Amino acid sequence: MKSLPKRARVNEQETWNLRTLFENEQDYEQAVKNAEIEATAFEKNYKGTIVDSTSAILALDAYRRLQEKLVKISSYAELAASVDLTNDQAQMRESQFGSIAAKIASQTSFAMSELTELSEETLQQASKQSEEYATVFDKIIREKPHQLHPEVEKTLAAFSSSFQAPYSMYNTTKMADIDFPDFTAEGKVYPLSYVSFEGKWESEPKTPVRRAAFEMFSDTLRKYQHTTAKTYDMHVQMEKTTSDLRGYDSVIDYLLMEQDVDRSMYNRQIDVIMKELAPHMRKYAKLLQKIYGLNEMTFADLKMPIDPLYEPSITVEESKNYMNDALSVMGKDYLDMVNRAYSERSIDFAQNEGKSTGAFCASPYGNGSFILISWTGSMEDVFVLAHELGHAGHFHYANEAQNLFNSESSLYFIEAPSTMNEMLMANHLLKNSTDPKFKRWVLSSIVARTYYHNFVTHLLEAAFQRKVYERVDAGGNVNATILNNLKRGVLEEFWGDSVRMNDGAELTWMRQPHYYMGLYPYTYSAGLTISTEMAQRVLKEGKPAVEDWLHTLRAGGSKKPAELAKMAGIDITTDKPLRDTISYIGELIDEIEKLTKEIEAQ
């Protein structure tokens, strides 16, 4: 395996085409200037004018037009930087726009302050007058008690770029500063990077190679633990200060307000999964140990494939066929969106030095979606790409049907459309084979990728994150030692004595950017709970269920998470969908165990 190439040396056809946003640098810079002029004009024309429902609606119209331009500009700056954190020009462009955006946010903060100062009666009247902005006015009413004096809001907005600094510092440390050395296993030398570890070595079937990679990866991470911990502490302390200023009892309540989710729904996902999923996953870990004939199961072994011989190598071109076959149930319009993502180069497949790890989908309003993934050719990539295309499909429909303010659903729901696609992919693969080895491989892909990723990896992040915020709420800080102890404690609680924690398992908290995005980690399990139930409906009912789902996607952020789930025929105000999903995971593991006995008996 070769070291990663520089961005300039990768095949352009494997990169995304950001020229669909701006043809060249000159166009981008002109758009920034125009946005600055428009922000100044907005302040001049509307400051002090928002006095009744009619003027409120007029101001929101103008504010929305400005925000649509800013979304496009910020997306370009962020996306260009994300594919190469060693590119000074791209990094400077992103930083410079961050400062400009902060200035504009400060300039225009009066709009929200003046809207908040309107009486509740006037806001309700505005909500009735404008169906388009009803969600915005209802949210203002809800957050009214937590709005600060206009000058304080203006000051906080001016510092918005600084508030983003910890996330930028985290990414810079992770992608630009950390240099992983080669590692040696069984007398052979292998190159190591974030991308190669998470895309290959972490799931490498050869135990000496996998464990040696984990050891070197962890030893290298450990050198940066204090800087990364300080960065994270800075972030959570800023969140705590903001929540205190706004009069929230807890940082958690402050962050949940944005999601339209109450504390019980948040706690339920973490508490029920920690307790009731753990026995199933311990059983899965023991099954892996038996299949591989390991003396002991360690944390470094949990990502092993059940049967590596059934791991087909898949090209980018071949992945298109998988997407078309698996997602055809969603209808022609959905498939057209999927195929345009390939033909219009909206997906960045390339592996290169300095590229962000993992995968994401960015969907600037009115400009389609852009997907980042580092293609390694594994089946996991197919599931990940299906996942990201699920986000793209969601925004395709939501942006078409909703205005900018209503287009993005709550974080609680945001991972449902993406994980739904993973379920559709798995169902398609299962339906097309009777071979017990292939069936076992598909079922283990669902458990080891879809559910492990969302119900274990991200859920354990959420359990860890909750402990961090509880500490911060009590007036405490965190450092590397505390974060390591908290993470190790969560891992040991979940895995019990079925898995030994290697040195380095506790450093897993260093690997995820989600901690800088509010209460994001737990929402993966919430979304997958909804999509598991929905996928079962699609399997049983076909087109009527698909129509319900597409109708739900079109609603975007115009409804609360519980209302969106209800549109899809799912009641998440109870714990039944979550417990049904956990039972389903248990059934999958039981079926894998049964197939393993059948295969071994042959």
XYZ file of N, CA and C in Angstrom, residues 358-584:
681
model
N -13.302 10.140 7.176
C -14.713 9.802 7.219
C -15.414 10.226 5.944
N -16.671 10.575 6.092
C -17.472 10.994 4.940
C -18.521 11.981 5.416
N -18.941 12.866 4.504
C -20.029 13.779 4.837
C -20.731 14.215 3.566
N -21.912 14.798 3.755
C -22.672 15.356 2.642
C -23.019 16.792 2.995
N -22.628 17.728 2.142
C -22.974 19.140 2.327
C -23.986 19.512 1.250
N -25.064 20.180 1.655
C -26.147 20.490 0.707
C -26.515 21.963 0.761
N -25.658 22.834 0.196
C -25.988 24.266 0.195
C -27.313 24.523 -0.511
N -28.161 25.275 0.126
C -29.533 25.488 -0.364
C -29.538 25.966 -1.821
N -30.292 25.249 -2.658
C -30.446 25.643 -4.058
C -29.293 25.258 -4.958
N -28.324 24.491 -4.423
C -27.125 24.178 -5.219
C -26.756 22.694 -5.204
N -27.705 21.843 -4.915
C -27.409 20.408 -4.905
C -26.564 19.993 -3.719
N -26.076 18.759 -3.753
C -25.279 18.223 -2.647
C -23.869 17.877 -3.102
N -22.934 17.908 -2.147
C -21.549 17.516 -2.388
C -21.177 16.477 -1.334
N -20.655 15.337 -1.797
C -20.337 14.234 -0.890
C -18.834 14.003 -0.862
N -18.285 13.916 0.340
C -16.866 13.591 0.523
C -16.759 12.166 1.044
N -15.911 11.369 0.383
C -15.614 10.007 0.828
C -14.229 9.663 0.293
N -13.466 8.874 1.008
C -12.165 8.418 0.494
C -12.329 6.965 0.075
N -12.436 6.731 -1.213
C -12.810 5.411 -1.733
C -11.657 4.423 -1.628
N -11.883 3.344 -0.881
C -10.856 2.306 -0.726
C -11.206 1.046 -1.501
N -12.450 0.977 -2.015
C -12.846 -0.181 -2.807
C -13.485 -1.296 -2.007
N -13.788 -1.051 -0.727
C -14.410 -2.085 0.098
C -15.931 -1.964 0.041
N -16.627 -3.011 0.486
C -18.089 -2.961 0.541
C -18.542 -1.902 1.543
N -17.715 -1.653 2.528
C -18.050 -0.613 3.504
C -18.253 0.724 2.796
N -17.418 0.997 1.790
C -17.555 2.248 1.034
C -18.928 2.343 0.371
N -19.441 1.202 -0.092
C -20.757 1.184 -0.742
C -21.837 1.590 0.262
N -21.753 1.033 1.461
C -22.722 1.391 2.509
C -22.582 2.866 2.903
N -21.334 3.320 3.032
C -21.103 4.717 3.417
C -21.637 5.666 2.348
N -21.383 5.335 1.080
C -21.865 6.193 -0.001
C -23.393 6.188 -0.066
N -23.999 5.026 0.142
C -25.466 4.956 0.189
C -25.992 5.852 1.310
N -25.292 5.833 2.434
C -25.635 6.673 3.591
C -25.612 8.155 3.209
N -24.513 8.585 2.602
C -24.381 10.003 2.248
C -25.375 10.412 1.153
N -25.666 9.499 0.239
C -26.685 9.785 -0.775
C -28.078 9.892 -0.141
N -28.236 9.253 1.015
C -29.486 9.411 1.763
C -29.646 10.844 2.252
N -28.551 11.436 2.725
C -28.580 12.862 3.099
C -28.885 13.718 1.872
N -28.221 13.389 0.755
C -28.428 14.163 -0.472
C -29.888 14.093 -0.920
N -30.469 12.898 -0.848
C -31.866 12.729 -1.223
C -32.796 13.519 -0.319
N -32.491 13.511 0.965
C -33.294 14.269 1.930
C -33.318 15.750 1.559
N -32.144 16.313 1.306
C -32.067 17.743 0.994
C -32.569 18.051 -0.418
N -32.480 17.077 -1.306
C -33.036 17.245 -2.647
C -34.528 17.559 -2.540
N -35.224 16.789 -1.716
C -36.673 16.972 -1.567
C -37.011 18.136 -0.643
N -36.276 18.270 0.460
C -36.581 19.338 1.419
C -36.307 20.714 0.826
N -35.167 20.858 0.151
C -34.830 22.163 -0.439
C -35.791 22.549 -1.562
N -36.323 21.539 -2.230
C -37.286 21.772 -3.307
C -38.627 22.266 -2.746
N -39.004 21.726 -1.585
C -40.343 21.996 -1.038
C -40.373 23.095 0.015
N -39.230 23.409 0.614
C -39.203 24.335 1.747
C -38.290 25.528 1.477
N -38.531 26.629 2.201
C -37.589 27.744 2.126
C -36.355 27.429 2.969
N -35.364 28.278 2.874
C -34.085 28.039 3.561
C -34.270 27.762 5.047
N -35.133 28.542 5.716
C -35.284 28.408 7.160
C -35.952 27.088 7.562
N -36.711 26.502 6.642
C -37.440 25.265 6.952
C -36.808 24.024 6.333
N -35.682 24.192 5.647
C -35.158 23.075 4.856
C -34.462 22.009 5.691
N -33.831 22.400 6.771
C -33.017 21.441 7.537
C -33.766 20.944 8.760
N -33.958 19.634 8.823
C -34.674 19.055 9.963
C -33.779 19.005 11.191
N -34.391 18.721 12.314
C -33.667 18.594 13.580
C -32.585 17.531 13.479
N -31.499 17.729 14.209
C -30.435 16.726 14.272
C -30.978 15.364 14.690
N -32.033 15.366 15.480
C -32.601 14.106 15.969
C -33.073 13.241 14.800
N -33.530 13.893 13.736
C -34.075 13.174 12.574
C -33.066 13.063 11.431
N -32.037 13.883 11.445
C -31.183 14.078 10.266
C -30.521 12.793 9.768
N -30.258 11.831 10.671
C -29.591 10.599 10.243
C -30.573 9.501 9.827
N -31.864 9.782 9.884
C -32.837 8.764 9.460
C -32.792 8.495 7.947
N -32.813 9.527 7.094
C -32.778 9.257 5.645
C -31.480 8.584 5.189
N -30.386 8.892 5.863
C -29.097 8.308 5.472
C -29.015 6.834 5.866
N -29.406 6.528 7.100
C -29.348 5.129 7.540
C -30.432 4.295 6.859
N -31.516 4.942 6.439
C -32.549 4.248 5.660
C -31.935 3.650 4.399
N -31.069 4.413 3.738
C -30.427 3.907 2.524
C -29.519 2.719 2.804
N -28.870 2.724 3.956
C -28.047 1.569 4.334
C -28.916 0.324 4.478
N -30.103 0.505 5.080
C -31.017 -0.618 5.242
C -31.508 -1.127 3.887
N -31.799 -0.191 2.973
C -32.242 -0.588 1.633
C -31.143 -1.354 0.905
N -29.881 -0.917 1.084
C -28.747 -1.608 0.461
C -28.640 -3.032 1.006
N -28.741 -3.171 2.312
C -28.637 -4.496 2.940
C -29.781 -5.404 2.489
N -30.993 -4.861 2.462
C -32.153 -5.647 2.035
C -31.993 -6.138 0.596
N -31.459 -5.259 -0.260
C -31.234 -5.621 -1.660
C -30.237 -6.777 -1.767
N -29.143 -6.692 -1.021
C -28.118 -7.736 -1.078
C -28.660 -9.074 -0.567
N -29.443 -9.026 0.510
C -30.006 -10.248 1.094
C -30.990 -10.926 0.135
N -31.761 -10.107 -0.532
C -32.811 -10.611 -1.421
C -32.241 -11.344 -2.630
N -30.991 -11.025 -2.960
C -30.414 -11.533 -4.202
C -29.432 -12.683 -4.031
N -29.536 -13.391 -2.898
C -28.661 -14.558 -2.732
C -29.253 -15.551 -1.734
N -28.997 -16.829 -1.973
C -29.409 -17.878 -1.027
C -28.183 -18.569 -0.424
N -27.006 -18.200 -0.892
C -25.752 -18.780 -0.402
C -25.566 -18.409 1.076
N -25.460 -19.407 1.983
C -25.338 -19.089 3.410
C -24.126 -18.222 3.749
N -23.013 -18.436 3.014
C -21.821 -17.616 3.289
C -22.066 -16.159 2.912
N -22.708 -15.959 1.747
C -22.995 -14.589 1.316
C -24.008 -13.943 2.262
N -25.040 -14.710 2.642
C -26.059 -14.182 3.561
C -25.418 -13.782 4.892
N -24.514 -14.629 5.383
C -23.832 -14.305 6.642
C -22.994 -13.041 6.482
N -22.346 -12.925 5.327
C -21.523 -11.736 5.080
C -22.377 -10.468 5.057
N -23.543 -10.541 4.387
C -24.429 -9.369 4.325
C -24.945 -9.018 5.714
N -25.429 -10.022 6.450
C -25.952 -9.772 7.801
C -24.871 -9.184 8.703
N -23.651 -9.707 8.563
C -22.565 -9.179 9.399
C -22.199 -7.763 8.964
N -22.385 -7.446 7.662
C -22.154 -6.070 7.199
C -23.143 -5.122 7.868
N -24.408 -5.552 7.986
C -25.414 -4.716 8.633
C -25.038 -4.484 10.096
N -24.646 -5.568 10.774
C -24.301 -5.447 12.201
C -22.999 -4.683 12.382
N -21.960 -5.085 11.625
C -20.624 -4.536 11.839
C -20.464 -3.127 11.304
N -21.312 -2.717 10.354
C -21.167 -1.391 9.763
C -22.328 -0.495 10.159
N -23.498 -0.813 9.634
C -24.644 0.073 9.884
C -24.926 0.203 11.383
N -25.145 -0.923 12.065
C -25.533 -0.835 13.479
C -24.347 -0.564 14.394
N -23.220 -1.178 14.122
C -22.063 -0.912 14.975
C -21.710 0.570 14.928
N -21.678 1.108 13.715
C -21.294 2.510 13.526
C -22.249 3.450 14.254
N -23.549 3.212 14.079
C -24.545 4.160 14.571
C -25.045 3.857 15.975
N -25.152 2.580 16.318
C -25.703 2.195 17.614
C -24.616 1.888 18.649
N -23.375 1.740 18.184
C -22.289 1.453 19.132
C -21.269 2.590 19.121
N -20.541 2.756 17.998
C -19.500 3.796 17.956
C -20.050 5.162 18.363
N -21.071 5.626 17.659
C -21.602 6.968 17.934
C -22.370 7.020 19.251
N -23.022 5.918 19.623
C -23.773 5.917 20.877
C -22.813 5.979 22.069
N -21.693 5.261 21.973
C -20.699 5.323 23.058
C -20.057 6.705 23.117
N -19.961 7.359 21.968
C -19.529 8.767 21.974
C -20.537 9.610 22.754
N -21.811 9.325 22.529
C -22.875 10.099 23.179
C -22.859 9.889 24.688
N -22.645 8.646 25.111
C -22.597 8.359 26.552
C -21.406 9.071 27.193
N -20.286 9.074 26.491
C -19.091 9.791 26.939
C -19.352 11.297 26.965
N -19.966 11.819 25.902
C -20.232 13.252 25.782
C -21.149 13.727 26.913
N -22.142 12.910 27.263
C -23.053 13.284 28.351
C -22.291 13.415 29.670
N -21.342 12.521 29.893
C -20.531 12.601 31.121
C -19.687 13.877 31.134
N -19.170 14.258 29.961
C -18.381 15.495 29.864
C -19.254 16.691 30.235
N -20.462 16.770 29.650
C -21.335 17.912 29.915
C -21.833 17.924 31.365
N -22.047 16.762 31.938
C -22.444 16.705 33.355
C -21.323 17.273 34.225
N -20.101 16.973 33.851
C -18.947 17.505 34.587
C -18.858 19.025 34.424
N -19.050 19.488 33.191
C -18.986 20.925 32.898
C -20.121 21.663 33.606
N -21.316 21.067 33.604
C -22.459 21.679 34.296
C -22.199 21.836 35.791
N -21.387 20.933 36.330
C -21.064 20.998 37.765
C -19.914 21.964 38.043
N -19.463 22.672 37.007
C -18.402 23.664 37.184
C -17.004 23.135 36.927
N -16.901 21.918 36.364
C -15.590 21.310 36.142
C -15.030 21.556 34.756
N -13.772 21.212 34.601
C -13.091 21.243 33.308
C -12.680 19.828 32.940
N -12.158 19.667 31.719
C -11.638 18.360 31.316
C -10.221 18.519 30.785
N -9.427 17.473 30.983
C -8.096 17.406 30.378
C -7.927 15.995 29.816
N -6.762 15.697 29.279
C -6.564 14.402 28.610
C -6.792 13.236 29.567
N -6.292 13.343 30.799
C -6.442 12.243 31.761
C -7.909 11.984 32.074
N -8.656 13.055 32.296
C -10.090 12.918 32.612
C -10.842 12.338 31.413
N -10.580 12.850 30.213
C -11.274 12.359 29.017
C -10.938 10.893 28.751
N -9.680 10.522 28.952
C -9.285 9.122 28.775
C -10.024 8.211 29.751
N -10.102 8.656 31.008
C -10.789 7.851 32.030
C -12.281 7.730 31.748
N -12.895 8.836 31.322
C -14.329 8.804 31.002
C -14.596 7.859 29.830
N -13.762 7.960 28.787
C -13.973 7.121 27.599
C -13.762 5.651 27.933
N -12.686 5.357 28.662
C -12.423 3.963 29.022
C -13.574 3.403 29.869
N -14.089 4.223 30.780
C -15.195 3.785 31.640
C -16.433 3.427 30.835
N -16.757 4.245 29.841
C -17.924 3.973 28.987
C -17.714 2.686 28.188
N -16.534 2.518 27.631
C -16.239 1.317 26.838
C -16.321 0.059 27.695
N -15.779 0.129 28.900
C -15.797 -1.042 29.793
C -17.216 -1.359 30.261
N -18.004 -0.311 30.505
C -19.400 -0.530 30.920
C -20.175 -1.266 29.827
N -19.964 -0.881 28.585
C -20.716 -1.471 27.475
C -20.224 -2.892 27.156
N -18.917 -3.073 27.060
C -18.377 -4.354 26.597
C -18.152 -5.368 27.720
N -18.136 -4.901 28.977
C -17.951 -5.807 30.101
C -16.652 -6.583 30.002
N -16.691 -7.857 30.418
C -15.456 -8.667 30.370
C -15.343 -9.452 29.065
N -16.208 -9.133 28.088
C -16.137 -9.848 26.802
C -15.028 -9.300 25.907
N -14.571 -8.077 26.199
C -13.543 -7.426 25.369
C -12.503 -6.769 26.279
N -11.222 -7.058 26.012
C -10.163 -6.374 26.763
C -9.835 -5.060 26.070
N -9.729 -4.009 26.871
C -9.404 -2.692 26.309
C -7.889 -2.546 26.126
N -7.438 -2.546 24.877
C -6.009 -2.304 24.609
C -5.641 -0.904 25.090
N -4.356 -0.694 25.364
C -3.876 0.670 25.577
C -4.143 1.430 24.280
N -4.817 2.544 24.376
C -5.155 3.315 23.186
C -6.653 3.341 22.934
N -7.391 2.367 23.479
C -8.851 2.352 23.313
C -9.451 3.623 23.905
N -8.841 4.078 25.005
C -9.368 5.275 25.691
C -9.184 6.543 24.861
N -8.305 6.495 23.847
C -8.043 7.689 23.022
C -9.052 7.851 21.887
N -10.025 6.957 21.824
C -11.012 7.010 20.734
C -11.728 8.351 20.691
N -11.851 9.031 21.818
C -12.506 10.348 21.843
C -11.780 11.364 20.957
N -10.509 11.134 20.658
C -9.736 12.082 19.847
C -10.087 12.002 18.367
N -10.813 10.969 17.970
C -10.972 10.686 16.542
C -12.209 11.324 15.912
N -13.151 11.830 16.713
C -14.417 12.287 16.138
C -14.597 13.801 16.194
N -14.972 14.410 15.077
C -15.276 15.850 15.085
C -16.669 16.158 15.635
N -17.479 15.095 15.853
C -18.881 15.309 16.269
C -19.022 16.076 17.577
N -18.009 15.995 18.419
C -18.113 16.663 19.722
C -18.149 18.182 19.582
N -17.803 18.670 18.403
C -17.806 20.120 18.163
C -19.087 20.551 17.442
N -20.060 19.651 17.393
C -21.307 19.905 16.657
C -22.529 19.741 17.557
N -22.384 20.087 18.813
C -23.514 19.951 19.735
C -23.771 18.492 20.085
N -25.020 18.183 20.442
C -25.370 16.815 20.820
C -25.687 16.003 19.559
N -24.656 15.803 18.749
C -24.826 15.101 17.477
C -24.725 13.582 17.632
N -23.745 13.055 18.392
C -23.519 11.603 18.379
C -24.749 10.738 18.664
N -25.584 11.109 19.629
C -26.722 10.247 19.973
C -27.754 10.197 18.855
N -27.746 11.224 17.986
C -28.789 11.302 16.951
C -28.628 10.218 15.876
N -27.432 9.632 15.759
C -27.262 8.539 14.801
C -28.153 7.359 15.182
N -28.168 7.033 16.461
C -29.018 5.917 16.906
C -30.492 6.295 16.800
N -30.806 7.581 17.052
C -32.193 8.036 16.928
C -32.662 7.917 15.485
N -31.822 8.384 14.560
C -32.164 8.299 13.141
C -32.297 6.865 12.669
N -31.396 5.993 13.132
C -31.424 4.596 12.698
C -32.613 3.851 13.306
N -33.058 4.279 14.469
C -34.275 3.703 15.050
C -35.459 3.965 14.121
N -35.563 5.202 13.645
C -36.648 5.577 12.729
C -36.512 4.826 11.404
N -35.290 4.785 10.858
C -35.108 4.168 9.536
C -35.252 2.649 9.585
N -34.922 2.012 10.703
C -35.128 0.565 10.834
C -36.610 0.230 10.729
N -37.415 0.994 11.458
C -38.861 0.795 11.409
C -39.395 1.085 9.999
N -38.864 2.158 9.383
C -39.325 2.559 8.051
C -38.940 1.525 7.003
N -37.736 0.993 7.100
C -37.276 -0.011 6.142
C -38.147 -1.259 6.205
N -38.567 -1.620 7.411
C -39.466 -2.772 7.564
C -40.808 -2.493 6.892
N -41.282 -1.246 7.007
C -42.535 -0.861 6.344
C -42.393 -0.970 4.816
N -41.262 -0.491 4.306
C -41.037 -0.535 2.847
C -40.989 -1.985 2.365
N -40.322 -2.851 3.142
C -40.240 -4.269 2.777
C -41.624 -4.915 2.703
N -42.474 -4.562 3.669
C -43.796 -5.193 3.753
C -44.821 -4.538 2.826
N -44.779 -3.200 2.718
C -45.855 -2.474 2.031
C -45.471 -1.950 0.649
N -44.168 -1.774 0.400
C -43.740 -1.269 -0.900
C -44.075 0.190 -1.127
N -44.675 0.494 -2.277
C -44.864 1.874 -2.726
C -45.586 2.793 -1.736
N -46.691 2.372 -1.079
C -47.350 3.281 -0.125
C -46.403 3.768 0.976
N -45.547 2.868 1.465
C -44.579 3.243 2.510
C -43.542 4.212 1.943
N -43.098 3.955 0.703
C -42.124 4.853 0.060
C -42.719 6.245 -0.095
N -43.975 6.321 -0.500
C -44.642 7.623 -0.664
C -44.712 8.368 0.663
N -45.017 7.653 1.739
C -45.029 8.271 3.076
C -43.649 8.834 3.411
N -42.621 8.068 3.058
C -41.248 8.467 3.378
C -40.838 9.716 2.587
N -41.137 9.717 1.286
C -40.798 10.876 0.453
C -41.563 12.119 0.919
N -42.797 11.931 1.342
C -43.608 13.030 1.889
C -42.944 13.582 3.156
N -42.415 12.675 3.962
C -41.718 13.076 5.201
C -40.440 13.848 4.873
N -39.682 13.373 3.891
C -38.443 14.060 3.489
C -38.738 15.480 3.005
N -39.829 15.635 2.272
C -40.186 16.963 1.755
C -40.505 17.954 2.876
N -40.908 17.449 4.025
C -41.270 18.335 5.140
C -40.055 19.047 5.721
N -38.851 18.517 5.460
C -37.624 19.179 5.926
C -37.668 19.470 7.407
N -37.473 20.756 7.752
C -37.477 21.166 9.158
C -38.758 21.882 9.545
N -39.809 21.703 8.737
C -41.071 22.387 9.038
C -41.842 21.707 10.163
N -41.403 20.521 10.565
C -42.040 19.781 11.665
C -40.991 19.374 12.689
N -41.438 19.116 13.908
C -40.540 18.608 14.953
C -40.253 17.128 14.685
N -39.171 16.577 15.280
C -38.793 15.183 15.003
C -39.925 14.182 15.237
N -40.645 14.339 16.342
C -41.735 13.400 16.642
C -42.835 13.483 15.588
N -43.076 14.703 15.068
C -44.099 14.884 14.029
C -43.629 14.280 12.707
N -42.350 14.438 12.384
C -41.805 13.846 11.162
C -41.923 12.324 11.208
N -41.541 11.749 12.350
C -41.622 10.290 12.497
C -43.070 9.821 12.362
N -43.995 10.601 12.925
C -45.421 10.246 12.846
C -45.897 10.241 11.393
N -45.397 11.214 10.582
C -45.732 11.248 9.153
C -45.297 9.948 8.465
N -44.227 9.348 8.986
C -43.710 8.095 8.421
C -44.342 6.870 9.083
N -45.321 7.120 9.985
C -46.033 6.015 10.638
C -45.307 5.436 11.836
N -44.444 6.239 12.467
C -43.622 5.750 13.603
C -43.818 6.667 14.804
N -44.040 6.085 15.979
C -44.269 6.868 17.195
C -43.028 6.833 18.080
N -42.222 7.900 18.005
C -40.986 7.929 18.808
C -41.191 8.606 20.166
N -42.452 8.896 20.510
C -42.699 9.430 21.853
C -42.705 8.289 22.871
N -42.689 7.045 22.375
C -42.594 5.872 23.245
C -41.251 5.188 22.996
N -40.915 4.217 23.829
C -39.643 3.502 23.649
C -39.782 2.269 22.755
N -40.988 2.034 22.226
C -41.218 0.819 21.424
C -40.323 0.743 20.182
N -40.234 1.818 19.349
C -39.363 1.708 18.163
C -37.908 1.382 18.521
N -37.403 1.976 19.602
C -36.021 1.717 20.004
C -35.850 0.272 20.454
N -36.777 -0.208 21.287
C -36.671 -1.602 21.772
C -36.874 -2.595 20.630
N -37.754 -2.251 19.679
C -37.934 -3.116 18.497
C -36.642 -3.196 17.689
N -35.954 -2.057 17.562
C -34.701 -2.016 16.796
C -33.620 -2.844 17.480
N -33.528 -2.727 18.796
C -32.536 -3.521 19.543
C -32.836 -5.013 19.386
N -34.126 -5.389 19.434
C -34.513 -6.798 19.237
C -34.122 -7.262 17.837
N -34.299 -6.379 16.863
C -33.948 -6.700 15.481
C -32.448 -6.965 15.351
